[in-house]
CSV table of N, CA and C in Angstrom, one decimal:
chain,number,residue,atom,x,y,z
D,1,TYR,N,1.8,54.3,-2.8
D,1,TYR,CA,1.0,53.4,-2.0
D,1,TYR,C,0.4,52.3,-2.9
D,2,ASN,N,-0.2,52.7,-4.0
D,2,ASN,CA,-0.8,51.8,-5.0
D,2,ASN,C,0.3,50.9,-5.6
D,3,TYR,N,1.5,51.4,-5.8
D,3,TYR,CA,2.6,50.7,-6.4
D,3,TYR,C,3.0,49.5,-5.5
D,4,ASN,N,3.1,49.8,-4.2
D,4,ASN,CA,3.4,48.7,-3.2
D,4,ASN,C,2.4,47.6,-3.2
D,5,PHE,N,1.1,48.0,-3.2
D,5,PHE,CA,0.0,47.1,-3.2
D,5,PHE,C,0.1,46.2,-4.5
D,6,ASN,N,0.3,46.7,-5.6
D,6,ASN,CA,0.5,46.0,-6.8
D,6,ASN,C,1.7,45.1,-6.8
D,7,LYS,N,2.8,45.6,-6.2
D,7,LYS,CA,4.0,44.7,-6.1
D,7,LYS,C,3.7,43.5,-5.2
D,8,LEU,N,3.0,43.7,-4.1
D,8,LEU,CA,2.7,42.6,-3.2
D,8,LEU,C,1.8,41.6,-3.9
D,9,ILE,N,0.9,42.0,-4.7
D,9,ILE,CA,0.0,41.1,-5.4
D,9,ILE,C,0.8,40.3,-6.4
D,10,GLN,N,1.7,41.0,-7.1
D,10,GLN,CA,2.6,40.3,-8.1
D,10,GLN,C,3.5,39.3,-7.4
D,11,GLU,N,4.1,39.6,-6.2
D,11,GLU,CA,4.9,38.7,-5.5
D,11,GLU,C,4.1,37.5,-5.0
D,12,ARG,N,2.9,37.7,-4.6
D,12,ARG,CA,2.0,36.6,-4.1
D,12,ARG,C,1.7,35.7,-5.3
D,13,ASP,N,1.4,36.3,-6.4
D,13,ASP,CA,1.1,35.5,-7.6
D,13,ASP,C,2.3,34.7,-8.1
D,14,GLU,N,3.4,35.2,-8.0
D,14,GLU,CA,4.6,34.5,-8.4
D,14,GLU,C,4.9,33.4,-7.4
D,15,SER,N,4.7,33.6,-6.1
D,15,SER,CA,4.9,32.6,-5.1
D,15,SER,C,3.9,31.4,-5.3
D,16,GLU,N,2.6,31.8,-5.6
D,16,GLU,CA,1.6,30.7,-5.9
D,16,GLU,C,2.0,29.9,-7.1
D,17,ALA,N,2.4,30.6,-8.2
D,17,ALA,CA,2.8,29.9,-9.4
D,17,ALA,C,4.0,28.9,-9.1
D,18,PHE,N,5.0,29.4,-8.3
D,18,PHE,CA,6.1,28.6,-7.9
D,18,PHE,C,5.7,27.4,-7.1
D,19,LEU,N,4.7,27.5,-6.2
D,19,LEU,CA,4.2,26.4,-5.4
D,19,LEU,C,3.5,25.4,-6.2
D,20,ILE,N,2.7,25.9,-7.1
D,20,ILE,CA,1.9,25.0,-8.0
D,20,ILE,C,2.8,24.2,-8.9
D,21,GLU,N,3.9,24.8,-9.4
D,21,GLU,CA,4.8,24.1,-10.3
D,21,GLU,C,5.6,23.1,-9.5
D,22,ASN,N,6.0,23.4,-8.2
D,22,ASN,CA,6.7,22.4,-7.4
D,22,ASN,C,5.8,21.2,-7.0
D,23,GLU,N,4.5,21.5,-6.8
D,23,GLU,CA,3.5,20.5,-6.5
D,23,GLU,C,3.4,19.5,-7.7
D,24,LYS,N,3.3,20.1,-8.9
D,24,LYS,CA,3.2,19.3,-10.1
D,24,LYS,C,4.4,18.4,-10.2
D,25,LYS,N,5.6,18.9,-9.9
D,25,LYS,CA,6.8,18.1,-10.0
D,25,LYS,C,6.8,17.0,-9.0
D,26,PHE,N,6.4,17.3,-7.8
D,26,PHE,CA,6.4,16.3,-6.7
D,26,PHE,C,5.4,15.2,-7.1
D,27,ARG,N,4.2,15.6,-7.5
D,27,ARG,CA,3.2,14.6,-7.9
D,27,ARG,C,3.7,13.7,-9.0
D,28,LEU,N,4.4,14.3,-10.0
D,28,LEU,CA,4.9,13.5,-11.1
D,28,LEU,C,5.9,12.4,-10.6
D,29,ILE,N,6.8,12.8,-9.7
D,29,ILE,CA,7.7,11.9,-9.1
D,29,ILE,C,7.0,10.8,-8.3
D,30,VAL,N,6.1,11.2,-7.5
D,30,VAL,CA,5.4,10.2,-6.6
D,30,VAL,C,4.6,9.2,-7.5
D,31,GLU,N,3.9,9.7,-8.5
D,31,GLU,CA,3.0,8.9,-9.3
D,31,GLU,C,3.7,8.1,-10.3
D,32,LYS,N,4.9,8.5,-10.7
D,32,LYS,CA,5.6,7.7,-11.8
D,32,LYS,C,6.7,6.7,-11.3
D,33,THR,N,7.0,6.8,-10.0
D,33,THR,CA,8.0,5.8,-9.5
D,33,THR,C,7.2,4.5,-9.2
D,34,ASN,N,7.9,3.5,-8.9
D,34,ASN,CA,7.3,2.2,-8.6
D,34,ASN,C,7.1,1.9,-7.2
D,35,ASP,N,7.4,2.9,-6.3
D,35,ASP,CA,7.3,2.7,-4.9
D,35,ASP,C,5.9,3.3,-4.4
D,36,ILE,N,5.6,2.9,-3.2
D,36,ILE,CA,4.4,3.4,-2.5
D,36,ILE,C,4.9,4.3,-1.4
D,37,PHE,N,4.4,5.5,-1.4
D,37,PHE,CA,4.8,6.5,-0.4
D,37,PHE,C,3.6,6.8,0.5
D,38,TYR,N,3.8,7.0,1.8
D,38,TYR,CA,2.7,7.2,2.7
D,38,TYR,C,3.1,8.1,3.9
D,39,LYS,N,2.1,8.6,4.5
D,39,LYS,CA,2.3,9.3,5.8
D,39,LYS,C,1.3,8.8,6.8
D,40,GLN,N,1.7,8.4,8.0
D,40,GLN,CA,0.9,7.7,9.0
D,40,GLN,C,1.0,8.4,10.3
D,41,ASN,N,-0.1,8.5,11.0
D,41,ASN,CA,-0.2,9.1,12.3
D,41,ASN,C,0.5,8.1,13.3
D,42,ILE,N,1.5,8.5,14.0
D,42,ILE,CA,2.3,7.6,14.8
D,42,ILE,C,1.6,7.1,16.1
D,43,TYR,N,0.5,7.8,16.5
D,43,TYR,CA,-0.2,7.4,17.7
D,43,TYR,C,-1.3,6.4,17.4
D,44,ASP,N,-2.2,6.7,16.4
D,44,ASP,CA,-3.3,5.8,16.2
D,44,ASP,C,-3.2,4.9,15.0
D,45,GLY,N,-2.1,5.1,14.2
D,45,GLY,CA,-1.8,4.3,13.0
D,45,GLY,C,-2.6,4.6,11.8
D,46,THR,N,-3.5,5.6,11.9
D,46,THR,CA,-4.3,6.0,10.7
D,46,THR,C,-3.4,6.6,9.6
D,47,PHE,N,-3.7,6.4,8.4
D,47,PHE,CA,-2.9,6.9,7.3
D,47,PHE,C,-3.5,8.3,6.8
D,48,GLU,N,-2.6,9.2,6.6
D,48,GLU,CA,-3.0,10.5,6.1
D,48,GLU,C,-2.9,10.6,4.6
D,49,TYR,N,-2.0,9.8,4.1
D,49,TYR,CA,-1.7,9.8,2.7
D,49,TYR,C,-1.1,8.5,2.2
D,50,PHE,N,-1.5,8.0,1.0
D,50,PHE,CA,-0.9,6.9,0.3
D,50,PHE,C,-0.8,7.3,-1.1
D,51,SER,N,0.3,7.0,-1.7
D,51,SER,CA,0.5,7.3,-3.2
D,51,SER,C,-0.4,6.3,-4.0
D,52,PRO,N,-0.7,6.7,-5.2
D,52,PRO,CA,-1.6,5.9,-6.1
D,52,PRO,C,-1.0,4.5,-6.3
D,53,ASN,N,0.3,4.3,-6.1
D,53,ASN,CA,0.8,2.9,-6.4
D,53,ASN,C,0.3,1.9,-5.3
D,54,LEU,N,-0.3,2.3,-4.3
D,54,LEU,CA,-0.9,1.4,-3.3
D,54,LEU,C,-1.9,0.5,-4.1
D,55,THR,N,-2.7,1.1,-4.9
D,55,THR,CA,-3.7,0.3,-5.7
D,55,THR,C,-3.0,-0.5,-6.7
D,56,LYS,N,-2.0,0.0,-7.4
D,56,LYS,CA,-1.4,-0.7,-8.5
D,56,LYS,C,-0.6,-1.9,-8.0
D,57,ILE,N,0.1,-1.8,-6.8
D,57,ILE,CA,0.9,-2.9,-6.3
D,57,ILE,C,0.2,-3.8,-5.4
D,58,LEU,N,-0.6,-3.3,-4.5
D,58,LEU,CA,-1.3,-4.2,-3.5
D,58,LEU,C,-2.8,-4.3,-3.7
D,59,GLY,N,-3.4,-3.5,-4.6
D,59,GLY,CA,-4.8,-3.7,-4.9
D,59,GLY,C,-5.8,-2.9,-4.0
D,60,TYR,N,-5.3,-2.3,-2.9
D,60,TYR,CA,-6.1,-1.6,-2.0
D,60,TYR,C,-6.4,-0.2,-2.5
D,61,GLN,N,-7.6,0.3,-2.2
D,61,GLN,CA,-7.9,1.7,-2.3
D,61,GLN,C,-7.6,2.4,-1.0
D,62,PHE,N,-7.2,3.6,-1.1
D,62,PHE,CA,-6.8,4.4,0.2
D,62,PHE,C,-7.9,4.2,1.2
D,63,GLU,N,-9.2,4.4,0.9
D,63,GLU,CA,-10.3,4.3,1.8
D,63,GLU,C,-10.4,3.0,2.6
D,64,GLU,N,-9.9,1.9,1.9
D,64,GLU,CA,-10.0,0.6,2.6
D,64,GLU,C,-9.0,0.4,3.7
D,65,ILE,N,-7.9,1.2,3.7
D,65,ILE,CA,-6.9,1.0,4.8
D,65,ILE,C,-6.6,2.3,5.6
D,66,ALA,N,-7.2,3.4,5.2
D,66,ALA,CA,-6.9,4.7,5.8
D,66,ALA,C,-7.0,4.6,7.3
D,67,ASN,N,-8.1,4.0,7.8
D,67,ASN,CA,-8.4,4.0,9.2
D,67,ASN,C,-8.1,2.7,10.0
D,68,LEU,N,-7.3,1.8,9.4
D,68,LEU,CA,-7.0,0.6,10.1
D,68,LEU,C,-6.1,0.9,11.3
D,69,SER,N,-6.4,0.2,12.4
D,69,SER,CA,-5.6,0.3,13.6
D,69,SER,C,-4.3,-0.4,13.4
D,70,PHE,N,-3.4,-0.2,14.3
D,70,PHE,CA,-2.1,-1.0,14.2
D,70,PHE,C,-2.4,-2.5,14.3
D,71,GLU,N,-3.4,-2.9,15.1
D,71,GLU,CA,-3.7,-4.3,15.2
D,71,GLU,C,-4.2,-4.9,13.8
D,72,GLN,N,-5.1,-4.1,13.2
D,72,GLN,CA,-5.6,-4.5,11.9
D,72,GLN,C,-4.5,-4.5,10.8
D,73,GLN,N,-3.6,-3.6,10.9
D,73,GLN,CA,-2.5,-3.6,9.9
D,73,GLN,C,-1.6,-4.8,10.1
D,74,ALA,N,-1.5,-5.2,11.4
D,74,ALA,CA,-0.6,-6.4,11.7
D,74,ALA,C,-1.2,-7.6,11.0
D,75,GLU,N,-2.5,-7.7,10.8
D,75,GLU,CA,-3.1,-8.9,10.1
D,75,GLU,C,-2.7,-9.0,8.7
D,76,LEU,N,-2.2,-7.9,8.1
D,76,LEU,CA,-1.7,-7.9,6.7
D,76,LEU,C,-0.3,-8.3,6.6
D,77,ILE,N,0.4,-8.4,7.7
D,77,ILE,CA,1.9,-8.8,7.7
D,77,ILE,C,2.0,-10.3,7.8
D,78,HIS,N,2.9,-10.9,7.1
D,78,HIS,CA,3.1,-12.3,7.2
D,78,HIS,C,3.5,-12.7,8.7
D,79,PRO,N,2.9,-13.7,9.2
D,79,PRO,CA,3.1,-14.1,10.6
D,79,PRO,C,4.6,-14.3,11.0
D,80,GLU,N,5.4,-14.8,10.1
D,80,GLU,CA,6.8,-15.0,10.3
D,80,GLU,C,7.6,-13.7,10.4
D,81,ASP,N,7.1,-12.6,9.8
D,81,ASP,CA,7.7,-11.3,9.8
D,81,ASP,C,7.3,-10.4,10.9
D,82,LEU,N,6.2,-10.7,11.5
D,82,LEU,CA,5.6,-9.9,12.5
D,82,LEU,C,6.5,-9.6,13.7
D,83,PRO,N,7.3,-10.5,14.2
D,83,PRO,CA,8.2,-10.2,15.3
D,83,PRO,C,9.2,-9.1,15.0
D,84,ASN,N,9.6,-9.0,13.8
D,84,ASN,CA,10.6,-8.0,13.4
D,84,ASN,C,10.0,-6.6,13.3
D,85,LEU,N,8.6,-6.5,13.4
D,85,LEU,CA,7.9,-5.2,13.2
D,85,LEU,C,7.2,-4.8,14.5
D,86,LEU,N,7.1,-5.7,15.5
D,86,LEU,CA,6.3,-5.4,16.7
D,86,LEU,C,6.8,-4.2,17.4
D,87,ASN,N,8.1,-3.9,17.5
D,87,ASN,CA,8.6,-2.8,18.2
D,87,ASN,C,9.0,-1.6,17.3
D,88,PHE,N,8.5,-1.7,16.1
D,88,PHE,CA,8.9,-0.7,15.0
D,88,PHE,C,8.8,0.7,15.4
D,89,LYS,N,7.7,1.1,16.0
D,89,LYS,CA,7.4,2.5,16.4
D,89,LYS,C,8.5,3.0,17.4
D,90,ASN,N,8.7,2.2,18.4
D,90,ASN,CA,9.7,2.6,19.4
D,90,ASN,C,11.2,2.7,18.8
D,91,GLU,N,11.5,1.7,17.9
D,91,GLU,CA,12.8,1.7,17.3
D,91,GLU,C,13.0,2.9,16.4
D,92,LEU,N,11.9,3.4,15.7
D,92,LEU,CA,12.0,4.5,14.9
D,92,LEU,C,12.2,5.8,15.7
D,93,ILE,N,11.5,5.9,16.8
D,93,ILE,CA,11.7,7.1,17.7
D,93,ILE,C,13.2,7.0,18.3
D,94,GLU,N,13.6,5.9,18.7
D,94,GLU,CA,15.0,5.7,19.2
D,94,GLU,C,16.0,6.1,18.2
D,95,ALA,N,15.8,5.6,17.0
D,95,ALA,CA,16.8,5.9,15.9
D,95,ALA,C,16.8,7.4,15.6
D,96,ASP,N,15.7,8.0,15.6
D,96,ASP,CA,15.7,9.5,15.4
D,96,ASP,C,16.4,10.2,16.5
D,97,PHE,N,16.2,9.7,17.8
D,97,PHE,CA,16.9,10.3,18.9
D,97,PHE,C,18.4,10.2,18.8
D,98,GLU,N,18.9,9.1,18.2
D,98,GLU,CA,20.3,8.8,18.0
D,98,GLU,C,20.8,9.4,16.7
D,99,ASN,N,20.0,10.3,16.1
D,99,ASN,CA,20.3,11.0,14.8
D,99,ASN,C,20.4,10.1,13.6
D,100,ASN,N,19.9,8.9,13.7
D,100,ASN,CA,19.8,8.0,12.5
D,100,ASN,C,18.4,8.3,12.0
D,101,LYS,N,18.3,9.0,10.9
D,101,LYS,CA,17.0,9.6,10.5
D,101,LYS,C,16.1,8.5,9.7
D,102,ASN,N,16.7,7.4,9.4
D,102,ASN,CA,15.9,6.4,8.6
D,102,ASN,C,16.2,5.0,9.2
D,103,ILE,N,15.1,4.2,9.2
D,103,ILE,CA,15.3,2.8,9.4
D,103,ILE,C,14.7,2.0,8.3
D,104,GLU,N,15.1,0.8,8.1
D,104,GLU,CA,14.6,0.0,7.0
D,104,GLU,C,14.2,-1.4,7.5
D,105,ARG,N,13.2,-2.0,6.8
D,105,ARG,CA,12.7,-3.3,7.2
D,105,ARG,C,12.4,-4.0,5.9
D,106,ILE,N,12.5,-5.4,5.9
D,106,ILE,CA,12.1,-6.2,4.8
D,106,ILE,C,11.1,-7.2,5.4
D,107,PHE,N,9.9,-7.3,4.8
D,107,PHE,CA,8.8,-8.1,5.3
D,107,PHE,C,7.9,-8.4,4.2
D,108,ARG,N,6.9,-9.3,4.5
D,108,ARG,CA,5.9,-9.7,3.5
D,108,ARG,C,4.6,-9.0,3.9
D,109,LEU,N,3.9,-8.5,2.9
D,109,LEU,CA,2.7,-7.8,3.1
D,109,LEU,C,1.6,-8.4,2.2
D,110,LYS,N,0.4,-8.7,2.8
D,110,LYS,CA,-0.7,-9.3,2.0
D,110,LYS,C,-1.4,-8.3,1.2
D,111,SER,N,-1.5,-8.6,-0.1
D,111,SER,CA,-2.3,-7.8,-1.0
D,111,SER,C,-3.8,-8.1,-0.9
D,112,LYS,N,-4.6,-7.3,-1.5
D,112,LYS,CA,-6.0,-7.4,-1.5
D,112,LYS,C,-6.4,-8.8,-2.0
D,113,SER,N,-5.7,-9.4,-2.9
D,113,SER,CA,-5.9,-10.7,-3.5
D,113,SER,C,-5.3,-11.8,-2.7
D,114,ASN,N,-4.9,-11.5,-1.4
D,114,ASN,CA,-4.4,-12.5,-0.5
D,114,ASN,C,-3.0,-13.1,-0.9
D,115,VAL,N,-2.3,-12.4,-1.7
D,115,VAL,CA,-1.0,-12.8,-2.2
D,115,VAL,C,0.0,-12.0,-1.4
D,116,TYR,N,1.1,-12.6,-0.8
D,116,TYR,CA,2.1,-11.9,-0.1
D,116,TYR,C,3.1,-11.3,-1.1
D,117,HIS,N,3.4,-10.0,-0.8
D,117,HIS,CA,4.5,-9.3,-1.6
D,117,HIS,C,5.7,-9.1,-0.6
D,118,TRP,N,6.9,-9.3,-1.1
D,118,TRP,CA,8.0,-8.9,-0.4
D,118,TRP,C,8.2,-7.4,-0.5
D,119,ILE,N,8.4,-6.8,0.6
D,119,ILE,CA,8.4,-5.3,0.7
D,119,ILE,C,9.7,-4.9,1.4
D,120,HIS,N,10.4,-3.9,0.8
D,120,HIS,CA,11.5,-3.2,1.4
D,120,HIS,C,11.0,-1.8,1.8
D,121,GLY,N,10.9,-1.6,3.1
D,121,GLY,CA,10.4,-0.4,3.6
D,121,GLY,C,11.5,0.5,4.2
D,122,LYS,N,11.3,1.8,3.9
D,122,LYS,CA,12.3,2.8,4.5
D,122,LYS,C,11.4,3.9,5.2
D,123,TYR,N,11.8,4.2,6.4
D,123,TYR,CA,10.9,5.0,7.3
D,123,TYR,C,11.7,6.1,7.9
D,124,SER,N,10.9,7.2,8.1
D,124,SER,CA,11.5,8.4,8.9
D,124,SER,C,10.4,8.9,9.8
D,125,LEU,N,10.9,9.6,10.8
D,125,LEU,CA,10.0,10.2,11.8
D,125,LEU,C,9.8,11.7,11.5
D,126,VAL,N,8.5,12.1,11.6
D,126,VAL,CA,8.2,13.5,11.4
D,126,VAL,C,7.8,14.1,12.8
D,127,LYS,N,8.4,15.2,13.2
D,127,LYS,CA,8.0,15.8,14.5
D,127,LYS,C,7.3,17.1,14.3
D,128,ASP,N,6.5,17.5,15.4
D,128,ASP,CA,5.8,18.7,15.3
D,128,ASP,C,6.7,19.9,15.7
D,129,LEU,N,6.1,21.0,15.9
D,129,LEU,CA,6.9,22.2,16.2
D,129,LEU,C,7.6,22.1,17.6
D,130,TYR,N,7.1,21.3,18.5
D,130,TYR,CA,7.6,21.1,19.8
D,130,TYR,C,8.6,19.9,19.9
D,131,ASP,N,9.0,19.4,18.7
D,131,ASP,CA,9.9,18.3,18.6
D,131,ASP,C,9.3,17.0,19.2
D,132,LYS,N,8.0,16.9,19.1
D,132,LYS,CA,7.3,15.7,19.6
D,132,LYS,C,7.0,14.8,18.4
D,133,PRO,N,7.2,13.5,18.4
D,133,PRO,CA,6.9,12.6,17.3
D,133,PRO,C,5.4,12.8,16.9
D,134,GLU,N,5.2,13.0,15.5
D,134,GLU,CA,3.9,13.2,15.0
D,134,GLU,C,3.4,12.2,14.0
D,135,SER,N,4.3,11.9,13.1
D,135,SER,CA,3.9,10.9,12.1
D,135,SER,C,5.1,10.2,11.5
D,136,ILE,N,4.8,9.2,10.7
D,136,ILE,CA,5.8,8.4,10.0
D,136,ILE,C,5.6,8.6,8.6
D,137,ILE,N,6.7,8.9,7.9
D,137,ILE,CA,6.7,8.9,6.4
D,137,ILE,C,7.5,7.7,6.0
D,138,GLY,N,7.0,7.0,4.9
D,138,GLY,CA,7.7,5.8,4.5
D,138,GLY,C,7.6,5.6,3.0
D,139,SER,N,8.5,4.8,2.5
D,139,SER,CA,8.4,4.3,1.1
D,139,SER,C,8.4,2.8,1.2
D,140,LEU,N,7.6,2.2,0.4
D,140,LEU,CA,7.5,0.7,0.3
D,140,LEU,C,7.8,0.3,-1.1
D,141,GLN,N,8.8,-0.5,-1.3
D,141,GLN,CA,9.2,-1.0,-2.6
D,141,GLN,C,8.9,-2.5,-2.7
D,142,ASP,N,8.2,-2.9,-3.7
D,142,ASP,CA,7.9,-4.3,-3.9
D,142,ASP,C,9.2,-5.0,-4.5
D,143,ILE,N,9.7,-5.9,-3.7
D,143,ILE,CA,11.0,-6.6,-4.1
D,143,ILE,C,10.7,-8.1,-4.4
D,144,THR,N,9.4,-8.4,-4.6
D,144,THR,CA,9.1,-9.8,-4.8
D,144,THR,C,9.8,-10.5,-5.9
D,145,GLU,N,9.9,-9.8,-7.1
D,145,GLU,CA,10.7,-10.4,-8.2
D,145,GLU,C,12.1,-10.6,-7.8
D,146,LYS,N,12.7,-9.7,-7.2
D,146,LYS,CA,14.1,-9.8,-6.8
D,146,LYS,C,14.3,-11.0,-5.9
D,147,ILE,N,13.4,-11.2,-4.9
D,147,ILE,CA,13.5,-12.3,-4.0
D,147,ILE,C,13.4,-13.6,-4.7
D,148,LYS,N,12.4,-13.7,-5.6
D,148,LYS,CA,12.2,-14.9,-6.4
D,148,LYS,C,13.4,-15.2,-7.3
D,149,ASN,N,14.0,-14.2,-7.9
D,149,ASN,CA,15.2,-14.4,-8.7
D,149,ASN,C,16.4,-14.9,-7.8
D,150,GLU,N,16.6,-14.3,-6.6
D,150,GLU,CA,17.6,-14.8,-5.7
D,150,GLU,C,17.4,-16.2,-5.3
D,151,GLU,N,16.1,-16.6,-5.0
D,151,GLU,CA,15.8,-18.0,-4.6
D,151,GLU,C,16.1,-18.9,-5.8
D,152,ALA,N,15.8,-18.5,-7.0
D,152,ALA,CA,16.0,-19.4,-8.2
D,152,ALA,C,17.5,-19.6,-8.4
D,153,ILE,N,18.3,-18.5,-8.2
D,153,ILE,CA,19.8,-18.6,-8.4
D,153,ILE,C,20.3,-19.6,-7.3
D,154,THR,N,19.8,-19.4,-6.1
D,154,THR,CA,20.3,-20.3,-5.0
D,154,THR,C,20.0,-21.8,-5.3
D,155,LEU,N,18.7,-22.0,-5.8
D,155,LEU,CA,18.3,-23.4,-6.1
D,155,LEU,C,19.2,-23.9,-7.2
D,156,ALA,N,19.4,-23.1,-8.3
D,156,ALA,CA,20.3,-23.6,-9.4
D,156,ALA,C,21.7,-23.9,-8.9
D,157,ASN,N,22.2,-23.0,-8.1
D,157,ASN,CA,23.6,-23.3,-7.5
D,157,ASN,C,23.6,-24.6,-6.7
D,158,GLN,N,22.6,-24.8,-5.9
D,158,GLN,CA,22.5,-26.0,-5.1
D,158,GLN,C,22.4,-27.2,-6.0
D,159,THR,N,21.6,-27.2,-7.0
D,159,THR,CA,21.4,-28.3,-8.0
D,159,THR,C,22.8,-28.6,-8.6
D,160,TYR,N,23.4,-27.6,-9.1
D,160,TYR,CA,24.8,-27.7,-9.7
D,160,TYR,C,25.7,-28.4,-8.7
D,161,LEU,N,25.8,-27.9,-7.5
D,161,LEU,CA,26.7,-28.4,-6.5
D,161,LEU,C,26.3,-29.9,-6.2
D,162,ASN,N,25.0,-30.3,-6.2
D,162,ASN,CA,24.6,-31.6,-5.9
D,162,ASN,C,25.1,-32.5,-7.1
D,163,ILE,N,25.0,-32.1,-8.3
D,163,ILE,CA,25.4,-32.9,-9.5
D,163,ILE,C,26.9,-33.0,-9.4
D,164,PHE,N,27.6,-31.9,-9.2
D,164,PHE,CA,29.1,-32.0,-9.1
D,164,PHE,C,29.6,-32.9,-8.0
D,165,ASN,N,28.9,-32.9,-6.9
D,165,ASN,CA,29.3,-33.7,-5.7
D,165,ASN,C,29.0,-35.2,-6.0
D,166,SER,N,28.0,-35.5,-6.8
D,166,SER,CA,27.6,-36.9,-7.0
D,166,SER,C,28.4,-37.6,-8.1
D,167,VAL,N,29.2,-36.8,-8.8
D,167,VAL,CA,30.1,-37.5,-9.9
D,167,VAL,C,31.2,-38.2,-9.1
D,168,THR,N,31.4,-39.5,-9.4
D,168,THR,CA,32.4,-40.3,-8.8
D,168,THR,C,33.7,-40.4,-9.6
D,169,GLU,N,33.6,-40.0,-10.8
D,169,GLU,CA,34.8,-40.1,-11.7
D,169,GLU,C,35.3,-38.8,-12.1
D,170,ALA,N,36.6,-38.6,-12.3
D,170,ALA,CA,37.1,-37.3,-12.6
D,170,ALA,C,36.9,-37.1,-14.1
D,171,ILE,N,36.6,-35.8,-14.4
D,171,ILE,CA,36.4,-35.4,-15.8
D,171,ILE,C,37.5,-34.4,-16.1
D,172,TYR,N,38.2,-34.7,-17.3
D,172,TYR,CA,39.3,-33.8,-17.7
D,172,TYR,C,38.9,-33.2,-19.1
D,173,VAL,N,39.3,-32.0,-19.3
D,173,VAL,CA,39.0,-31.4,-20.6
D,173,VAL,C,40.4,-31.0,-21.1
D,174,LEU,N,40.8,-31.5,-22.3
D,174,LEU,CA,42.1,-31.2,-22.9
D,174,LEU,C,41.9,-30.3,-24.1
D,175,ASP,N,42.8,-29.4,-24.2
D,175,ASP,CA,42.7,-28.4,-25.3
D,175,ASP,C,43.7,-28.8,-26.4
């Protein structure tokens, strides 16, 4: 009898050690990547979790946005991008119903310093034990530099094309 009790304690201790080690690995991944990860209540919009990169990338502390309503959150989205996100919650539920477990959006999000960042968001629906939508988990990647680089390349190409089209004489290069 005593042997079984000791074996149960040992198994419990091993399980706890395993869980602690996995939690450390998960935290390391979440904290060292450049993305923002979050979990949000699908009904009232409150946030249950935000990774530390929220502060690094957008300047907000978790407490500043944890209890913002959907309407207050909408104020942080660039007005031109808002129409693409108005029906987001229903689209996520519909996508899950159609076995498409993720949806993606690109939009601009206002930082605490009132600067808009281009964001590539990826979202999934989490359901409760009764298969009822419960929360949204998402990752937000700041793609501002990528967008700026693409715009610079487009501008350079357009400038080159304008110069090329404005030349009225032919240019030949002989080898």
